[in-house]
Coordinates of C-alpha atoms (C1' of nucleotides) in Angstrom, one line a residue:
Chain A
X164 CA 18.9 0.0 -28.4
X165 CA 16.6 -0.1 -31.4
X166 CA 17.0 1.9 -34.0
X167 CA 13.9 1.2 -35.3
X168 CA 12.1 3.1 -32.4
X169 CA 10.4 6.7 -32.7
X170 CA 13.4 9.2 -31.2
X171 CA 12.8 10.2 -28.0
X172 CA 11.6 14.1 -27.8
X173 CA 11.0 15.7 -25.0
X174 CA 10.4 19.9 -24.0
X175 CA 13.9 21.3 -23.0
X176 CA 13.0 24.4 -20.8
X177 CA 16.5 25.6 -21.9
X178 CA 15.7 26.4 -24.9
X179 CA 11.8 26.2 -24.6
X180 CA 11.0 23.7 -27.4
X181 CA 10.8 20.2 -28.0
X182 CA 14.2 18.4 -28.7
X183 CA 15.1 15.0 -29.7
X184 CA 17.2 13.2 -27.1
X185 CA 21.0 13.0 -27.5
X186 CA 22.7 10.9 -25.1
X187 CA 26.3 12.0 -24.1
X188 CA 27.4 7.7 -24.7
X189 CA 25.3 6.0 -26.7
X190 CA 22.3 4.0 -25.4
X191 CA 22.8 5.7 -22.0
X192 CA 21.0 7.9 -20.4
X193 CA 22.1 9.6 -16.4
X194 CA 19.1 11.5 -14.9
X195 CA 18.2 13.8 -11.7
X196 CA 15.5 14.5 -10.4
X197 CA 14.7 16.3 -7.4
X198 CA 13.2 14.7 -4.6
X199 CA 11.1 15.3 -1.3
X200 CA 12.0 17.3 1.8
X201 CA 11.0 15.3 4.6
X202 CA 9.4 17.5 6.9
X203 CA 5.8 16.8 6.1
X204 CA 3.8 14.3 4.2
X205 CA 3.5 14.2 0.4
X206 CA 0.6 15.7 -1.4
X207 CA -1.0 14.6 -4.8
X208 CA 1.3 17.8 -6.0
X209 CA 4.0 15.8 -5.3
X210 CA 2.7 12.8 -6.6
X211 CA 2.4 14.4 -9.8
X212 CA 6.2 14.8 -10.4
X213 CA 7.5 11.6 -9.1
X214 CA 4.7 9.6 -11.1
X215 CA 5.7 11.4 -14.2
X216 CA 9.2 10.7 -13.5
X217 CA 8.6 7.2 -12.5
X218 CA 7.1 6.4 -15.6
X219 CA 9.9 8.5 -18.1
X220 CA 12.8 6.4 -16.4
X221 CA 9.8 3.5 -17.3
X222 CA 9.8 4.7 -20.9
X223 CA 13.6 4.9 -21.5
X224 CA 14.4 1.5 -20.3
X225 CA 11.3 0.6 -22.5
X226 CA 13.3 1.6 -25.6
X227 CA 16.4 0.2 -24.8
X228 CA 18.3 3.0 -22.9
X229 CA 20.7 2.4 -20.1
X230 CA 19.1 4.5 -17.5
X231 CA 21.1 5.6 -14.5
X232 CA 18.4 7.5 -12.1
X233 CA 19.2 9.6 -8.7
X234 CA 16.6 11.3 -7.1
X235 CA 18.1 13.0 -3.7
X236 CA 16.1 13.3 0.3
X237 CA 16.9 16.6 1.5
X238 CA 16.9 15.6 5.0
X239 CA 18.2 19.1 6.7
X240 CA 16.4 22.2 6.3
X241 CA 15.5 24.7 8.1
X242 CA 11.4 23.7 7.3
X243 CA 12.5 20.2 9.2
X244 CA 13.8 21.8 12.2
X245 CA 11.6 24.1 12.4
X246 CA 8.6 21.4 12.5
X247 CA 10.7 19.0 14.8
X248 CA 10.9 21.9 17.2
X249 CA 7.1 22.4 17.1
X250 CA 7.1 18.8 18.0
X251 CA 9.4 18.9 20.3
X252 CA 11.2 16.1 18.8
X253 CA 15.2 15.6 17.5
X254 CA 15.0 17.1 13.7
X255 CA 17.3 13.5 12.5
X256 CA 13.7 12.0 14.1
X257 CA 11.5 14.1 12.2
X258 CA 13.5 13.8 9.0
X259 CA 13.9 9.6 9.5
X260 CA 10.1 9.7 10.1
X261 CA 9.0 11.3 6.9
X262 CA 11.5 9.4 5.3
X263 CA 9.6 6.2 5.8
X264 CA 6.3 8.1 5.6
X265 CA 7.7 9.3 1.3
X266 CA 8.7 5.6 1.0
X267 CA 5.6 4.4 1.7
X268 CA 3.7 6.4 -0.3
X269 CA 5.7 6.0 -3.4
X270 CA 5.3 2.4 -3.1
X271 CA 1.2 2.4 -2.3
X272 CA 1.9 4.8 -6.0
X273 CA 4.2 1.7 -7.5
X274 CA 6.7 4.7 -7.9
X275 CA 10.2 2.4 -8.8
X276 CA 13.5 3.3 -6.7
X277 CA 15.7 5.4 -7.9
X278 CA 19.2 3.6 -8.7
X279 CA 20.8 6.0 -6.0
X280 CA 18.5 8.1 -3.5
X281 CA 21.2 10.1 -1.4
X282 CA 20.4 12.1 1.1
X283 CA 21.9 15.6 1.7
X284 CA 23.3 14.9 5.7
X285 CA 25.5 11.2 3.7
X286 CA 26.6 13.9 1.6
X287 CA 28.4 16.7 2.9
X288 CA 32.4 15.9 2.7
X289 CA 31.2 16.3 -1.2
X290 CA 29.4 20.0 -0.3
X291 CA 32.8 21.0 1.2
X292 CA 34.6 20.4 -1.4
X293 CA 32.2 22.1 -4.2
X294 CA 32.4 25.2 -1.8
X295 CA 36.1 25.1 -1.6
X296 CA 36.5 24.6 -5.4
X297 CA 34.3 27.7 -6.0
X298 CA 36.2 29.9 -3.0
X299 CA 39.4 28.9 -5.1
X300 CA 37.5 30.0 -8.6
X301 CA 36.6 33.0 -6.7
X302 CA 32.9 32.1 -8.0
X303 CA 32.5 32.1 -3.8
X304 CA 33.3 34.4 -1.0
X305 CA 33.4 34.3 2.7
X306 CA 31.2 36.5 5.2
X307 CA 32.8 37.8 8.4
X308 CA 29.8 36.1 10.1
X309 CA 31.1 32.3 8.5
X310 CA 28.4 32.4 5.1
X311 CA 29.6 31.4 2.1
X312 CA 28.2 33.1 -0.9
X313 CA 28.0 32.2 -4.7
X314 CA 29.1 35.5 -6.4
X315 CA 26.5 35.4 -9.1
X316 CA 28.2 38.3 -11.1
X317 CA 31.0 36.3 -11.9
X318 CA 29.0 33.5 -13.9
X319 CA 28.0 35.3 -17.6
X320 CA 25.6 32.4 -18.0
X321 CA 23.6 33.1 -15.5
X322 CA 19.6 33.2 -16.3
X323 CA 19.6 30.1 -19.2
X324 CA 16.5 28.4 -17.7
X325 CA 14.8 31.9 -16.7
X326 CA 16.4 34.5 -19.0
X327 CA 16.7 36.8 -16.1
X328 CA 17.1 40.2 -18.3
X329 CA 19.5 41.5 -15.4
X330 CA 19.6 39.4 -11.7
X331 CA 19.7 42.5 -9.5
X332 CA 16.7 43.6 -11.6
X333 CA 14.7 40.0 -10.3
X334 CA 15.7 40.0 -6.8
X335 CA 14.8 43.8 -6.5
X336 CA 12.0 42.9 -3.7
X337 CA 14.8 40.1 -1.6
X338 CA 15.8 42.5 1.3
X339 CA 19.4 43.6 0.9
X340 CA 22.1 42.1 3.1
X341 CA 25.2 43.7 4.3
X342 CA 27.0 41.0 4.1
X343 CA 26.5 39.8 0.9
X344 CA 28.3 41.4 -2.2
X345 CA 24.8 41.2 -4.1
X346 CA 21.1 40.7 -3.3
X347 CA 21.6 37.5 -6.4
X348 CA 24.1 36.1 -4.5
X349 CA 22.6 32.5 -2.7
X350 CA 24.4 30.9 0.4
X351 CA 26.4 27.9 -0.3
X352 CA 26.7 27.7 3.6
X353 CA 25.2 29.4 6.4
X354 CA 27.3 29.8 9.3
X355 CA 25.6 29.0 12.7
X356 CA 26.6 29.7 16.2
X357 CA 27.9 26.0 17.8
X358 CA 25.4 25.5 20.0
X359 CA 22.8 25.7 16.8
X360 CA 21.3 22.5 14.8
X361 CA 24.1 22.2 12.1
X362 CA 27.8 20.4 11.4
X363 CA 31.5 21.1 11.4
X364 CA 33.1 22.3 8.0
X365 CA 36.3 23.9 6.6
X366 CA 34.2 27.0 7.1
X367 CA 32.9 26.8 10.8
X368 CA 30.2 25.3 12.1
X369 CA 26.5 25.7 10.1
X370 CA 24.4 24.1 7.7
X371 CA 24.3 24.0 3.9
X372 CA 22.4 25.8 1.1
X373 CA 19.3 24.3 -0.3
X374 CA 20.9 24.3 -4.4
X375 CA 24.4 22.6 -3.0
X376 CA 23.3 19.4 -2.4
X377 CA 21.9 18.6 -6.0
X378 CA 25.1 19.8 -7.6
X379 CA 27.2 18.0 -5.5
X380 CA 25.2 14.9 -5.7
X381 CA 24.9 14.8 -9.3
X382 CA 28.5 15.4 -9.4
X383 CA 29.5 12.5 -6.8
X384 CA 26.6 10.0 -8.8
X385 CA 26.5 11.2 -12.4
X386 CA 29.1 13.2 -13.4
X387 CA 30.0 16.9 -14.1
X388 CA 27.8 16.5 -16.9
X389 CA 24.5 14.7 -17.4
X390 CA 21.6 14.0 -19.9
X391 CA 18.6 15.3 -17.9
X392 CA 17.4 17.0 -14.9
X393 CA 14.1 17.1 -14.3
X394 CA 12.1 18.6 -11.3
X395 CA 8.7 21.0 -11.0
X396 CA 7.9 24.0 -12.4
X397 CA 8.2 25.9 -9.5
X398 CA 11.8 25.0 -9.0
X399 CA 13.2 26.5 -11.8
X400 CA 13.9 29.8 -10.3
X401 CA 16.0 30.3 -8.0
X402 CA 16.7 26.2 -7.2
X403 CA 17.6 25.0 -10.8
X404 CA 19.0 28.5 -12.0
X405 CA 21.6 27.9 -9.0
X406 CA 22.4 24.8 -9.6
X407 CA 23.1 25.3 -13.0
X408 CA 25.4 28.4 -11.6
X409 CA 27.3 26.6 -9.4
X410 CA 28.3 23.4 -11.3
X411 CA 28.9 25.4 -14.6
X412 CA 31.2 27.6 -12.5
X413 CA 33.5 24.9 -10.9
X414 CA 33.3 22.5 -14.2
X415 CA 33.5 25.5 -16.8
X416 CA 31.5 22.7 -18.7
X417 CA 27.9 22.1 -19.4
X418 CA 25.7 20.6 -16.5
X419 CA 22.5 19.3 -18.0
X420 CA 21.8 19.1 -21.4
X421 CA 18.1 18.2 -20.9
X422 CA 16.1 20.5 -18.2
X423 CA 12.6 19.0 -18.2
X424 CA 9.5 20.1 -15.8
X425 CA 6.0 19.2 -14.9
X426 CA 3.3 21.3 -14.2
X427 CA 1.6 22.1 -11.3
X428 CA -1.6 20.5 -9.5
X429 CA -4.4 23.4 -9.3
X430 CA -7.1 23.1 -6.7
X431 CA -10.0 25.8 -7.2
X432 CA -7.4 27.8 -9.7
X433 CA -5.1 27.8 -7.4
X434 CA -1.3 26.3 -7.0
X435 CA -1.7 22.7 -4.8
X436 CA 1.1 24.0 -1.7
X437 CA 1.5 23.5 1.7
X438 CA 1.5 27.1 2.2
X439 CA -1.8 27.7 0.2
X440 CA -3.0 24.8 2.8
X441 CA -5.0 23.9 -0.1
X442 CA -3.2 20.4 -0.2
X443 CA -4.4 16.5 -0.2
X444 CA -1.8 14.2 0.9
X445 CA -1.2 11.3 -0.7
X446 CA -2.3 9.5 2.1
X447 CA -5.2 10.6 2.2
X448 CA -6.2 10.4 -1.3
X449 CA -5.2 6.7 -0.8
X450 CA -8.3 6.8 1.3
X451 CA -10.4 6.9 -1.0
X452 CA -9.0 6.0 -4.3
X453 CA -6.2 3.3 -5.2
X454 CA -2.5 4.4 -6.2
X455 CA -3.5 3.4 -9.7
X456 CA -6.0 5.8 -10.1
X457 CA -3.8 8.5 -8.7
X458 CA -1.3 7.3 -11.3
X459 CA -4.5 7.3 -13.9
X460 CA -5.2 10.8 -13.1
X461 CA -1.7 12.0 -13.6
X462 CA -1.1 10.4 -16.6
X463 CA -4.6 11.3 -18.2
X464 CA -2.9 15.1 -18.5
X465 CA 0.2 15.8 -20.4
X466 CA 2.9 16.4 -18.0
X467 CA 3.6 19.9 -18.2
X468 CA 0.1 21.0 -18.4
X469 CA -1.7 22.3 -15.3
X470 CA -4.2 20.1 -13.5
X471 CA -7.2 20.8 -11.7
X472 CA -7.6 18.2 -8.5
X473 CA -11.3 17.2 -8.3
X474 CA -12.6 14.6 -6.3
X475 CA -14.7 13.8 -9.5
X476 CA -11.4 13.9 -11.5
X477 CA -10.2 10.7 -9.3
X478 CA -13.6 9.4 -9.5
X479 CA -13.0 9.0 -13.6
X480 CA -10.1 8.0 -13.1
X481 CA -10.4 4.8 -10.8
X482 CA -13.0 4.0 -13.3
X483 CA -11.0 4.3 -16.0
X484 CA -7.6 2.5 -14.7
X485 CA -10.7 0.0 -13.3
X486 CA -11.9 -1.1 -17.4
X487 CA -8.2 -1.6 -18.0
X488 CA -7.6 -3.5 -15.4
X489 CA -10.4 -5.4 -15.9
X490 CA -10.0 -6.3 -19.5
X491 CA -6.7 -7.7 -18.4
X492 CA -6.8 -9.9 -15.6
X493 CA -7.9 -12.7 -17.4
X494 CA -4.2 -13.0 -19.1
X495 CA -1.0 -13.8 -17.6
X496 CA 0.1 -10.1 -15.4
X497 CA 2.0 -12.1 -12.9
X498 CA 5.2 -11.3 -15.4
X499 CA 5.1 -7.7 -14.3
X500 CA 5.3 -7.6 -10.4
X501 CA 5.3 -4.3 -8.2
X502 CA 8.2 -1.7 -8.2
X503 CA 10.5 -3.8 -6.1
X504 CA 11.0 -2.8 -2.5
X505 CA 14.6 -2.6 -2.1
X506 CA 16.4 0.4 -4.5
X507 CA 19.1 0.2 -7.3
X508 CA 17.3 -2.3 -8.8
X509 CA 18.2 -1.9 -12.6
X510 CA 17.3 -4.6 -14.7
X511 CA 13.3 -4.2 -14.2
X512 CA 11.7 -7.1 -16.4
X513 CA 12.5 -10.4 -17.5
X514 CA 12.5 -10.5 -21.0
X515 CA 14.1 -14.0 -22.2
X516 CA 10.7 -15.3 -22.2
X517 CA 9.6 -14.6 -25.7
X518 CA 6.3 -12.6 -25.9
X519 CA 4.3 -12.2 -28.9
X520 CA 2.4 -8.6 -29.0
X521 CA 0.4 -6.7 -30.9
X522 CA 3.1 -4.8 -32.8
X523 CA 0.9 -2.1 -34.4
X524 CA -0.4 -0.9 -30.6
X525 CA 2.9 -1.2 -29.6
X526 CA 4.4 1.7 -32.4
X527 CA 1.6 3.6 -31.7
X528 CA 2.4 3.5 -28.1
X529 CA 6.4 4.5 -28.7
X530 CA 5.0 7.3 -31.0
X531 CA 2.4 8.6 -28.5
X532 CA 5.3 8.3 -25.6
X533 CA 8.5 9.6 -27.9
X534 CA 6.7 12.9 -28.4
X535 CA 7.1 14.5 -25.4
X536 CA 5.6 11.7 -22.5
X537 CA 2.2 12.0 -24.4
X538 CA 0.4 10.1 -21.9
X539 CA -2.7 11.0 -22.7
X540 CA -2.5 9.3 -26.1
X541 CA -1.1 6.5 -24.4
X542 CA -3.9 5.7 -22.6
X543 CA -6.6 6.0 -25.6
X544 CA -4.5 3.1 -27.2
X545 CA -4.9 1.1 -24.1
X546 CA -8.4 1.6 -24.1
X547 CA -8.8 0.3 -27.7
X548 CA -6.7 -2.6 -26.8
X549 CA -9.1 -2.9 -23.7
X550 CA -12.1 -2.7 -26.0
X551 CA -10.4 -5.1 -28.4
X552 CA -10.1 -7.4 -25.7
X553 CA -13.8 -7.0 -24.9
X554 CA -14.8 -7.7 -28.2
X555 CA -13.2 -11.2 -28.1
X556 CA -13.4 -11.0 -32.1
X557 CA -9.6 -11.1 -32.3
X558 CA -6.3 -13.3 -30.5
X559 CA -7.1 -12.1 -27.1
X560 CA -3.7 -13.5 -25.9
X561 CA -1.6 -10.9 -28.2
X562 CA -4.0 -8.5 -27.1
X563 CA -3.8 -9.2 -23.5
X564 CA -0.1 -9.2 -23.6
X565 CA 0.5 -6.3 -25.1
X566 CA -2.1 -4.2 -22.6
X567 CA -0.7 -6.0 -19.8
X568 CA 2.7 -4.4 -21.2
X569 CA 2.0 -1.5 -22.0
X570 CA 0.2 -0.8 -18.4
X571 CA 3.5 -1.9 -16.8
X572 CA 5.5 0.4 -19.2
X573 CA 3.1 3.0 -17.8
X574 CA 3.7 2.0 -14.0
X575 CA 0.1 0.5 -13.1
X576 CA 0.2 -1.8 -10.8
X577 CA -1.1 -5.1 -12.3
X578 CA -1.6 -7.1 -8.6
X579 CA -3.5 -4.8 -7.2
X580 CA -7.4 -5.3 -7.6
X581 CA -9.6 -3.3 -9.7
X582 CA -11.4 -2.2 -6.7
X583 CA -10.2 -2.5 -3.3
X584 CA -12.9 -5.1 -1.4
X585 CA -11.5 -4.4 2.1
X586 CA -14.9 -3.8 3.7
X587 CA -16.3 -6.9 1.9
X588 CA -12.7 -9.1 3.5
X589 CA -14.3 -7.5 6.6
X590 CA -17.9 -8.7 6.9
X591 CA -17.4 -12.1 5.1
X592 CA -18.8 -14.1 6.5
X593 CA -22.3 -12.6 6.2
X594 CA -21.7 -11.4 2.8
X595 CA -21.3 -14.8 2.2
X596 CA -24.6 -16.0 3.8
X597 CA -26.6 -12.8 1.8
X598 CA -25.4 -14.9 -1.3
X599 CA -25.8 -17.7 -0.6
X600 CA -29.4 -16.6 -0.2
X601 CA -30.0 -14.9 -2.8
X602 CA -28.3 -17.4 -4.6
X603 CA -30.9 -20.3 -3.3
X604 CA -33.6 -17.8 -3.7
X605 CA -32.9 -17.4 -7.5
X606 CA -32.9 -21.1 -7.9
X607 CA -36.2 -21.4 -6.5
X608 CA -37.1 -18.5 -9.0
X609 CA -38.2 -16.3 -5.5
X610 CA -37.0 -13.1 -7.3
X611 CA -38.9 -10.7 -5.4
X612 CA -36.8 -12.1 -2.3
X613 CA -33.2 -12.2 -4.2
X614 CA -34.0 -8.4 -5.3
X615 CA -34.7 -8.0 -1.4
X616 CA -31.6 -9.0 -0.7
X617 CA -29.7 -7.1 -3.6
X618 CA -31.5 -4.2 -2.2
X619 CA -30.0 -4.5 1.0
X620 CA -26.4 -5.6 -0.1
X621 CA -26.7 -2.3 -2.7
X622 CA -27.7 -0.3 0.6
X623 CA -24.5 -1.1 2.6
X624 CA -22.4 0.2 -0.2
X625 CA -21.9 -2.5 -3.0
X626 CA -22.9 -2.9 -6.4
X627 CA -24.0 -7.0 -7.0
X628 CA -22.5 -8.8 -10.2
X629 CA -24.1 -11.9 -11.6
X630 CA -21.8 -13.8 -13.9
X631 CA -21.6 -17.7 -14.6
X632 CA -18.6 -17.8 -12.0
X633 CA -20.8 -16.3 -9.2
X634 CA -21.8 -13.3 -7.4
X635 CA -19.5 -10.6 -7.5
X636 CA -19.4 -7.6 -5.0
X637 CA -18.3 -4.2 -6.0
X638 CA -17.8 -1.7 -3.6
X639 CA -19.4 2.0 -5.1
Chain B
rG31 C1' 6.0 45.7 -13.2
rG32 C1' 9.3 41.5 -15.6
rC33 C1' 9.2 36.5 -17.7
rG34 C1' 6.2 32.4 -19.0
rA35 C1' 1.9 29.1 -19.6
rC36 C1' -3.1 28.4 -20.8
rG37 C1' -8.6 29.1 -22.6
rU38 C1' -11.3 22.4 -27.1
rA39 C1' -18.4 19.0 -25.3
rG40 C1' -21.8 18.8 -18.6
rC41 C1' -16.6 17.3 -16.5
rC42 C1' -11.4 15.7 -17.6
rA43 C1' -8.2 15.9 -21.8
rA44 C1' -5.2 14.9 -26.7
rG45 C1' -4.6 17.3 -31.3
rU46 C1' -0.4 22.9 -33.4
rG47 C1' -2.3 24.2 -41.3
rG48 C1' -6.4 20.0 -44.6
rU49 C1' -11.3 20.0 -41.7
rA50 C1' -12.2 17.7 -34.0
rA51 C1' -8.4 11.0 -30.2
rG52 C1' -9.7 9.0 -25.6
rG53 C1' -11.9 8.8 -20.6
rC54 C1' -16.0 10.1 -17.1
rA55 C1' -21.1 11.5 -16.9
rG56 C1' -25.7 11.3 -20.0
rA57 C1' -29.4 9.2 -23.9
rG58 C1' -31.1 5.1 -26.9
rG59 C1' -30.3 -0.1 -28.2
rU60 C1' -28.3 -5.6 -27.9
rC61 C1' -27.8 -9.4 -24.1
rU62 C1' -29.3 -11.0 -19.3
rG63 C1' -35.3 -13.2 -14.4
rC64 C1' -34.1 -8.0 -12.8
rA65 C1' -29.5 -5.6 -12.3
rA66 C1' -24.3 -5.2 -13.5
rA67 C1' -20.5 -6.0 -17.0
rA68 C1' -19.6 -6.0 -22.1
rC69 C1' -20.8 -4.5 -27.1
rC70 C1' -23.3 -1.0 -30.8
rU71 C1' -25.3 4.0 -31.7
rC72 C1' -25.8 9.3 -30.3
rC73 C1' -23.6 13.8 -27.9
rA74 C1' -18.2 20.2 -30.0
rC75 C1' -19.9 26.1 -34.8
rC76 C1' -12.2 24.4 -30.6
rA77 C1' -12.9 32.2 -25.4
rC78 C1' -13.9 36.6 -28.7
rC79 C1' -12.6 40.0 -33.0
rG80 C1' -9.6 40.8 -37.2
rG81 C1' -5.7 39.0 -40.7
rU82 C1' -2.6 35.4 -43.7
rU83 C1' -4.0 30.9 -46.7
rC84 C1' -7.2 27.2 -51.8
rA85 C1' -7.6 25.5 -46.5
rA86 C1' -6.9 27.8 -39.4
rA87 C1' -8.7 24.8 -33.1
rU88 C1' -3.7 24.9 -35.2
rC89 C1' 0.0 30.6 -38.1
rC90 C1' 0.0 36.4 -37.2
rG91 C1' -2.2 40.8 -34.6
rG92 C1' -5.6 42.5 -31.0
rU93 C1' -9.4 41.9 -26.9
rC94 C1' -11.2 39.4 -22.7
rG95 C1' -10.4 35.7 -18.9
rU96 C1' -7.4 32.1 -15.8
rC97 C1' -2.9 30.5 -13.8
rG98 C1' 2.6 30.0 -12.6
rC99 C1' 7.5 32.0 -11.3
rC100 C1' 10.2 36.6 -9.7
rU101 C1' 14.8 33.3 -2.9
rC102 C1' 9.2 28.0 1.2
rC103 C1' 7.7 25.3 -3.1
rA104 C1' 7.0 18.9 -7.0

RNA sequence: GGCGACGUAGCCAAGUGGUAAGGCAGAGGUCUGCAAAACCUCCACCACCGGUUCAAAUCCGGUCGUCGCCUCCA
């Protein structure tokens, strides 16, 4: 660690204010955060909160911290079998399939693996016991029909992240169930008959509660205590509230110290969801714009602030991550490769080779970043670094550097090319022969005929770029 | 109804007491055969009304508007 850094600060929806960061051992830092379930693709939505995720457990080992990061795959639910059987396929399938489909997508996004990724179904000895120790704490009951309950009245605490005035008050509109002791009660395990999708436990056959599986992961990968836990807005009631709940109840100890969550995507006013239908995958988006701009949109907002998805939004913001990119690839970026495909990687960036930077960007940077993830900030001092760059008046080599650093700190994806030239790969061959044309053509000063021919390259979709190195094309 | 967030230029978006970062779009210019890129210049009475203060986008009160959560949710 360096002490000289800014301290890191970030929101703390427990108490609803900014907080400098306290690590439970020094220069460590264990987080959560919650991850996909595979029963569908992944929308920008989505995006949003692994990105800004991605690039805090970026920022910590930036500064030095020892960053221990789980994000889970809850791979049974009753959304995944209830897709697989509108597929008519085995839910494991379903779940496996999406599985790759997140994967991919987080890599097109240069999203970095997670140092554990469990998944709920690898998972479950651990579920057993957390039910049992809350049965024995009599934080848990039994139904008659096999559920297991959380007995919310017997944790005081409940309502930190919410501050629920009274929890039968909030649940008022859930329709009451006999069996359960009260309407704030949440299953820990729903009992299913045998021949139902579901597994064996000390408590009949069934399937778990959605809040189990984080708890008992963080417990099995992190500890009864960690530093943060992080996840969207919209999870904070009932999903985090739970959790908090049930690991507070079995540990009689604090579970996170940190809470931290990102706002939602907005389309037309409205909540980016599945259920709104109002949703672009990430997929799709990929389409049309590359997994740096998505990452260049995301980052252009502060992370808890709503954002509006506009296709002219993304627009901006290839062009924007396009300047950066641009002002950089004339230095040295092979030093910062991809998010690696293969997860737990820890030690991201070799740093024995000494590097000489810009300090005075770089501070600004960790000042920007220590207060709260300002992103936003972040990227204006790339773009003076960018225009610094441009300039040529100073050492374009510290400059250089340092953007190309800073960008990686941030999570762009240095390899991949300002603009994708796919179609242009396509038709070679009599791109090629166009410009080599017009290239002969403007020798023989025949300008009228080279503009014929930029005419016709601009009219299948490129911009032309004259530069002492050649013709470039640009896709528009 | 309860709890919370937000309203800054055509668009996106920082800034939370000392007088408005940055990006996109646009206008003018420099440089190029033209164009592009790059660089330079220009572009905001901070939703409204009161109040506190020497000083308010920023703090307080109110009004209007938008959104989120309240057991599918990133």
């Amino acid at each position: 660690m360096n002490s000289d850094l800014p301290k890191l600060s970030l929101f703390n929806s427990l108490h609803r204010q900014v907080e400098e960061i306290q690590t439970i051992n020094p220069g460590k830092i264990s987080l959560y955060t919650c991850g996909p379930t595979v029963y569908d693709s992944s929308h920008i939505g989505h995006a949003r909160s692994f990105i800004a995720w991605d690039v805090l457990v970026r920022y910590l080992r930036e500064i030095g911290f020892d960053t221990t990061w789980v994000r889970n795959i809850t791979d049974i639910d009753d959304k995944i079998i209830n897709r697989a059987k509108l597929l008519g396929i085995e839910p494991e399938k379903l779940a496996r399939i999406e599985t790759y489909k997140f994967w991919r997508d987080m890599q097109a996004l240069n999203i970095q693996w997670p140092d554990h990724e469990p998944k709920a179904t690898e998972n479950l000895p651990q579920m057993f016991d957390f039910i049992q120790g809350l049965i024995d704490k009599e934080h848990a009951y039994r139904t008659e029909n096999n559920d297991v309950y959380f007995r919310v009245k017997s944790f005081n605490d409940y309502g930190q992240l919410k501050k629920l005035v009274c929890p039968d008050e909030v649940v008022s509109r859930i329709e009451h169930q006999d069996c359960k002791e009260s309407n704030a009660d949440f299953a820990l395990w729903k009992g299913f008959a045998k021949d139902e999708i579901g597994f064996d436990s000390p408590f009949g056959h069934g399937r778990p509660g959605w809040h189990l599986e984080c708890s008992s992961m963080i417990k099995r990968y992190l500890g009864e205590t960690i530093d943060i836990h992080g996840g969207g807005e919209d999870l904070v009631f009932p999903h985090h509230e739970n959790e908090i709940a049930q690991s507070e109840a079995l540990h009689q100890k604090k579970f996170a110290n940190y809470w931290i969550h990102n706002g939602m995507i907005m389309v037309d006013g409205k909540k980016m969801s599945k259920s709104e239908g109002n949703f672009i995958t990430i997929e799709k988006a990929l389409q049309s714009f590359s997994g740096n701009a998505i990452r260049f949109f995301v980052l252009s907002a502060h992370y808890r602030q709503p954002v509006n998805y506009t296709e002219q939004a993304l627009e901006a913001a290839q062009v924007g991550i396009n300047k950066l990119l641009k002002s950089v690839e004339a230095f040295n970026t092979d030093k910062y490769p991809p998010a690696p495909l293969t997860g737990g990687v820890k030690a991201k960036r070799d740093s024995s080779e000494k590097q000489i930077f810009d300090q005075a960007a770089i501070d600004e940077f960790h000042k920007a970043m220590s207060d709260d993830l300002n992103t936003p900030c972040a990227l204006a001092i790339l773009f003076d670094l960018a225009k610094r760059i441009n300039k040529a008046e100073e050492n374009t080599g510290i400059l250089g550097n340092t953007l190309a650093k800073l960008l990686d700190v941030l999570g762009f994806n240095l390899q991949e090319k300002p603009l994708s030239s796919q179609a242009a790969v396509d038709n070679k061959a009599l791109y090629d022969f166009l410009l080599q044309q017009r290239r002969e053509a403007r020798e023989l000063k025949n300008f009228a005929k080279a503009d014929q021919i930029r005419i016709l390259i601009e009219q299948s979709g490129y911009k032309l770029k004259d530069s002492p190195q050649g013709t470039e094309l640009i896709p528009v």
